[in-house]
CSV table of C-alpha atoms and ligand atoms in Angstrom, one decimal:
chain,number,residue,atom,x,y,z
E,1,UNK,CA,96.4,101.0,109.1
E,2,UNK,CA,99.6,102.4,107.7
E,3,UNK,CA,100.1,104.6,110.8
E,4,UNK,CA,99.6,101.5,113.0
E,5,UNK,CA,102.2,99.7,111.1
E,6,UNK,CA,104.6,102.7,111.3
E,7,UNK,CA,104.0,102.8,115.1
E,8,UNK,CA,104.6,99.1,115.5
E,9,UNK,CA,107.9,99.5,113.5
E,10,UNK,CA,109.0,102.2,116.0
E,11,UNK,CA,108.1,100.3,119.1
E,12,UNK,CA,109.2,96.7,118.4
E,13,UNK,CA,112.5,95.4,116.9
E,14,UNK,CA,112.2,94.2,113.3
E,15,UNK,CA,113.0,90.5,113.9
E,16,UNK,CA,110.1,90.4,116.4
E,17,UNK,CA,107.8,92.0,113.8
E,18,UNK,CA,108.9,89.5,111.1
E,19,UNK,CA,108.1,86.6,113.4
E,20,UNK,CA,104.8,88.2,114.3
E,21,UNK,CA,103.8,88.7,110.6
E,22,UNK,CA,104.7,85.0,109.9
E,23,UNK,CA,102.5,83.9,112.8
E,24,UNK,CA,99.6,86.2,111.7
E,25,UNK,CA,99.9,84.8,108.1
E,26,UNK,CA,99.7,81.2,109.5
E,27,UNK,CA,96.6,82.1,111.4
E,28,UNK,CA,95.0,83.7,108.4
E,29,UNK,CA,96.0,80.7,106.3
E,30,UNK,CA,94.1,78.4,108.7
E,31,UNK,CA,90.9,80.6,108.3
E,32,UNK,CA,91.2,80.4,104.5
E,33,UNK,CA,91.6,76.7,104.4
E,34,UNK,CA,89.8,75.1,101.4
E,35,UNK,CA,90.4,73.9,97.9
E,36,UNK,CA,89.2,76.5,95.5
E,37,UNK,CA,92.4,78.3,94.7
E,38,UNK,CA,96.0,76.9,94.7
E,39,UNK,CA,99.4,78.5,94.8
E,40,UNK,CA,101.9,76.6,92.6
E,41,UNK,CA,104.8,78.4,94.4
E,42,UNK,CA,104.2,77.0,97.9
E,43,UNK,CA,101.6,74.3,97.1
E,44,UNK,CA,99.0,76.0,99.5
E,45,UNK,CA,95.3,75.4,98.8
E,46,UNK,CA,92.7,77.8,100.1
E,47,UNK,CA,89.1,78.9,99.9
E,48,UNK,CA,90.4,82.1,98.4
E,49,UNK,CA,93.5,84.3,98.4
E,50,UNK,CA,93.8,87.6,100.3
E,51,UNK,CA,93.1,91.0,98.8
E,52,UNK,CA,96.1,93.3,97.8
E,53,UNK,CA,96.9,96.7,96.3
E,54,UNK,CA,98.5,100.0,97.2
E,55,UNK,CA,95.7,102.2,95.8
E,56,UNK,CA,92.0,102.0,95.0
E,57,UNK,CA,92.9,101.6,91.3
E,58,UNK,CA,95.3,98.7,91.8
E,59,UNK,CA,93.5,97.1,94.8
E,60,UNK,CA,91.8,93.8,94.1
E,61,UNK,CA,90.4,90.7,95.8
E,62,UNK,CA,91.6,87.2,95.9
E,63,UNK,CA,95.2,87.6,94.7
E,64,UNK,CA,97.8,87.3,97.6
E,65,UNK,CA,98.7,83.8,98.8
E,66,UNK,CA,98.4,83.9,102.6
E,67,UNK,CA,101.2,81.3,103.0
E,68,UNK,CA,104.1,82.5,100.7
E,69,UNK,CA,102.7,86.0,99.7
E,70,UNK,CA,102.8,85.3,96.0
E,71,UNK,CA,100.7,87.5,93.7
E,72,UNK,CA,99.3,86.6,90.2
E,73,UNK,CA,102.5,87.6,88.4
E,74,UNK,CA,104.7,85.5,90.7
E,75,UNK,CA,102.6,82.4,90.1
E,76,UNK,CA,102.7,83.0,86.4
E,77,UNK,CA,106.5,83.2,86.4
E,78,UNK,CA,106.9,80.1,88.6
E,79,UNK,CA,104.7,78.1,86.2
E,80,UNK,CA,106.7,79.4,83.2
E,81,UNK,CA,110.0,78.4,84.8
E,82,UNK,CA,108.5,75.0,85.7
E,83,UNK,CA,106.9,74.2,82.4
E,84,UNK,CA,109.0,76.0,79.8
E,85,UNK,CA,112.6,75.9,81.2
E,86,UNK,CA,115.1,73.7,82.9
E,87,UNK,CA,115.3,76.1,85.9
E,88,UNK,CA,114.4,73.4,88.5
E,89,UNK,CA,116.6,70.6,87.1
E,90,UNK,CA,119.7,71.9,85.4
E,91,UNK,CA,122.8,73.2,87.2
E,92,UNK,CA,122.6,76.9,86.7
E,93,UNK,CA,124.3,80.1,87.9
E,94,UNK,CA,121.5,82.5,88.9
E,95,UNK,CA,121.5,86.2,89.7
E,96,UNK,CA,118.2,87.3,91.3
E,97,UNK,CA,117.9,91.1,91.5
E,98,UNK,CA,115.4,92.7,93.9
E,99,UNK,CA,114.5,89.2,95.1
E,100,UNK,CA,110.8,88.7,95.8
E,101,UNK,CA,109.9,87.3,99.2
E,102,UNK,CA,107.9,84.4,97.8
E,103,UNK,CA,110.9,83.2,95.7
E,104,UNK,CA,113.9,84.1,97.7
E,105,UNK,CA,114.2,81.2,100.2
E,106,UNK,CA,112.9,78.6,97.7
E,107,UNK,CA,115.5,79.5,95.0
E,108,UNK,CA,118.2,79.6,97.6
E,109,UNK,CA,117.4,76.1,98.8
E,110,UNK,CA,117.4,74.5,95.3
E,111,UNK,CA,120.5,72.4,95.1
E,112,UNK,CA,120.8,72.7,91.3
E,113,UNK,CA,121.2,76.5,91.6
E,114,UNK,CA,124.3,78.5,92.3
E,115,UNK,CA,122.2,81.4,93.6
E,116,UNK,CA,123.2,85.0,94.2
E,117,UNK,CA,120.8,87.8,95.2
E,118,UNK,CA,121.4,91.4,94.5
E,119,UNK,CA,119.7,94.7,95.4
E,120,UNK,CA,120.5,98.4,95.7
E,121,UNK,CA,120.2,98.3,99.5
E,122,UNK,CA,118.0,95.4,100.8
E,123,UNK,CA,119.7,93.7,103.8
E,124,UNK,CA,118.6,90.2,102.5
E,125,UNK,CA,120.7,90.6,99.3
E,126,UNK,CA,124.1,89.1,99.0
E,127,UNK,CA,125.5,91.9,96.8
E,128,UNK,CA,124.5,95.6,96.7
E,129,UNK,CA,124.7,97.5,93.4
E,130,UNK,CA,122.9,99.7,91.0
E,131,UNK,CA,121.4,97.8,88.1
E,132,UNK,CA,122.9,100.4,85.7
E,133,UNK,CA,126.4,99.3,86.8
E,134,UNK,CA,126.4,95.6,87.7
E,135,UNK,CA,129.7,94.5,89.4
E,136,UNK,CA,130.1,91.2,87.6
E,137,UNK,CA,132.1,90.1,84.5
E,138,UNK,CA,130.4,89.6,81.2
E,139,UNK,CA,129.0,86.1,80.5
E,140,UNK,CA,128.7,85.2,84.2
E,141,UNK,CA,125.1,84.0,84.7
E,142,UNK,CA,122.9,81.3,83.1
E,143,UNK,CA,119.8,83.1,84.4
E,144,UNK,CA,119.1,86.6,85.5
E,145,UNK,CA,115.8,87.5,87.2
E,146,UNK,CA,115.0,91.2,87.7
E,147,UNK,CA,111.3,91.9,88.0
E,148,UNK,CA,109.6,95.3,88.6
E,149,UNK,CA,112.9,97.2,88.7
E,150,UNK,CA,113.4,98.8,85.3
E,151,UNK,CA,110.4,101.2,85.8
E,152,UNK,CA,112.4,102.8,88.7
E,153,UNK,CA,115.7,103.2,86.8
E,154,UNK,CA,116.8,106.5,85.1
E,155,UNK,CA,118.4,104.8,82.2
E,156,UNK,CA,116.7,101.5,81.4
E,157,UNK,CA,118.7,101.2,78.3
E,158,UNK,CA,121.9,101.2,80.4
E,159,UNK,CA,120.4,98.7,82.8
E,160,UNK,CA,119.2,96.4,80.0
E,161,UNK,CA,122.6,96.4,78.4
E,162,UNK,CA,124.2,95.5,81.8
E,163,UNK,CA,121.7,92.7,82.3
E,164,UNK,CA,122.6,91.4,78.8
E,165,UNK,CA,126.3,91.8,79.3
E,166,UNK,CA,126.5,89.6,82.5
E,167,UNK,CA,124.3,86.8,80.9
E,168,UNK,CA,126.1,83.9,79.4
E,169,UNK,CA,125.3,83.0,75.7
E,170,UNK,CA,122.3,80.8,75.7
E,171,UNK,CA,121.3,82.2,79.1
E,172,UNK,CA,117.9,83.8,79.7
E,173,UNK,CA,116.6,86.7,81.7
E,174,UNK,CA,113.1,87.3,83.2
E,175,UNK,CA,112.6,91.1,83.3
E,176,UNK,CA,108.9,91.7,84.0
E,177,UNK,CA,107.6,95.3,84.4
E,178,UNK,CA,104.3,97.0,85.1
E,179,UNK,CA,102.8,97.9,81.8
E,180,UNK,CA,99.9,99.6,80.1
E,181,UNK,CA,99.0,96.9,77.5
E,182,UNK,CA,96.6,99.4,75.8
E,183,UNK,CA,99.3,101.8,74.9
E,184,UNK,CA,101.7,101.0,72.1
E,185,UNK,CA,104.3,103.4,73.4
E,186,UNK,CA,106.2,103.8,76.7
E,187,UNK,CA,105.3,107.0,78.5
E,188,UNK,CA,108.3,108.8,80.1
E,189,UNK,CA,109.4,112.3,80.7
E,190,UNK,CA,112.6,113.0,82.7
E,191,UNK,CA,111.4,116.5,83.6
E,192,UNK,CA,108.5,114.9,85.7
E,193,UNK,CA,110.0,114.5,89.2
E,194,UNK,CA,107.1,115.4,91.4
E,195,UNK,CA,106.1,112.2,93.2
E,196,UNK,CA,102.3,112.9,92.9
E,197,UNK,CA,102.7,113.6,89.2
E,198,UNK,CA,104.7,110.4,88.8
E,199,UNK,CA,102.0,108.5,90.6
E,200,UNK,CA,99.3,110.0,88.3
E,201,UNK,CA,101.3,109.3,85.1
E,202,UNK,CA,103.2,106.2,85.9
E,203,UNK,CA,101.0,104.6,88.7
E,204,UNK,CA,103.5,104.9,91.6
E,205,UNK,CA,105.4,107.8,93.1
E,206,UNK,CA,108.8,106.2,92.5
E,207,UNK,CA,108.2,105.1,88.9
E,208,UNK,CA,110.0,107.1,86.2
E,209,UNK,CA,108.0,105.6,83.2
E,210,UNK,CA,105.1,103.5,82.3
E,211,UNK,CA,105.9,100.9,79.7
E,212,UNK,CA,103.8,100.3,76.7
E,213,UNK,CA,103.8,97.5,74.1
E,214,UNK,CA,107.2,98.8,72.7
E,215,UNK,CA,108.9,97.3,75.8
E,216,UNK,CA,110.1,94.3,73.6
E,217,UNK,CA,111.7,96.8,71.2
E,218,UNK,CA,113.7,98.2,74.1
E,219,UNK,CA,114.8,94.7,75.1
E,220,UNK,CA,115.8,93.9,71.6
E,221,UNK,CA,117.8,97.1,71.3
E,222,UNK,CA,119.9,95.8,74.2
E,223,UNK,CA,120.6,92.6,72.3
E,224,UNK,CA,118.0,90.2,73.7
E,225,UNK,CA,116.1,87.8,71.5
E,226,UNK,CA,112.6,88.2,73.0
E,227,UNK,CA,109.8,85.7,73.1
E,228,UNK,CA,106.6,87.5,74.2
E,229,UNK,CA,103.5,85.5,75.1
E,230,UNK,CA,100.2,85.8,77.0
E,231,UNK,CA,101.2,82.8,78.9
E,232,UNK,CA,98.2,82.7,81.2
E,233,UNK,CA,96.0,82.0,78.2
E,234,UNK,CA,97.9,78.8,77.6
E,235,UNK,CA,96.1,77.3,80.6
E,236,UNK,CA,92.5,76.2,80.6
E,237,UNK,CA,90.0,78.7,82.1
E,238,UNK,CA,89.6,76.4,85.0
E,239,UNK,CA,93.3,76.2,85.8
E,240,UNK,CA,93.9,79.9,85.3
E,241,UNK,CA,91.1,80.7,87.7
E,242,UNK,CA,92.4,78.1,90.2
E,243,UNK,CA,95.9,79.7,90.2
E,244,UNK,CA,94.4,83.2,89.8
E,245,UNK,CA,96.8,84.1,87.0
E,246,UNK,CA,97.1,87.6,85.5
E,247,UNK,CA,95.1,87.2,82.2
E,248,UNK,CA,96.4,90.4,80.6
E,249,UNK,CA,100.1,90.1,81.5
E,250,UNK,CA,102.5,89.7,78.7
E,251,UNK,CA,105.3,87.4,79.7
E,252,UNK,CA,108.8,88.1,78.2
E,253,UNK,CA,111.4,85.4,77.9
E,254,UNK,CA,114.6,87.1,76.9
E,255,UNK,CA,117.6,85.1,75.6
E,256,UNK,CA,121.2,85.9,74.8
E,257,UNK,CA,121.9,83.9,71.7
O,301,ZN,ZN1,101.9,80.4,98.1
């Protein structure tokens, strides 16, 4: 499958392939039409979601929204923002780093948000930078969203202090990471540089650590006031199953007081 995708990428121009994938998604969405699962991000209702996962260990059924490509963790963040914050109503200056496809256009279209996207190199980002050295003045943003980035960064302490610096007082940051919730301690070793060994130890060949439950200590060390919750469990079993929420994910709401 991967080699077919690589071949297609070589033969056809990228804009054509993007249009093709959107068309394929629409066709798949028609086949999955139903009312058993619901995506709060795009409002789509389906018989089930699509399967997803890079490896056998992370592969799973019924998790990827065929319409907007949200996964469990995206739906959880959306619901948190909707139910627990004023993200969708208040005028806010937002920096979205490594913007997820399912959020990107929606956030940009919200008239209450002054929205900037950032990334190391993604062509869809407004500004390109390394998260360890963010080119904005301190106290600039009301909200910073930077999910699944810190596990790739050499110095997460430097990145966290940068994320804290650019946030306005009373602002908040969403900084979700992959985590081993069974391990109290983050596993990392800068001498491990072999991609296969990184994949074995940290789940992906470009990860430099696997966070444990001490993740909140690291955020606090950077200055954040951290509110950790198992937010999926605040929904009824029926609702959580309908949205297909990640039941073991710890959600971190990080404020600059
Ligand atoms: Zn969706």
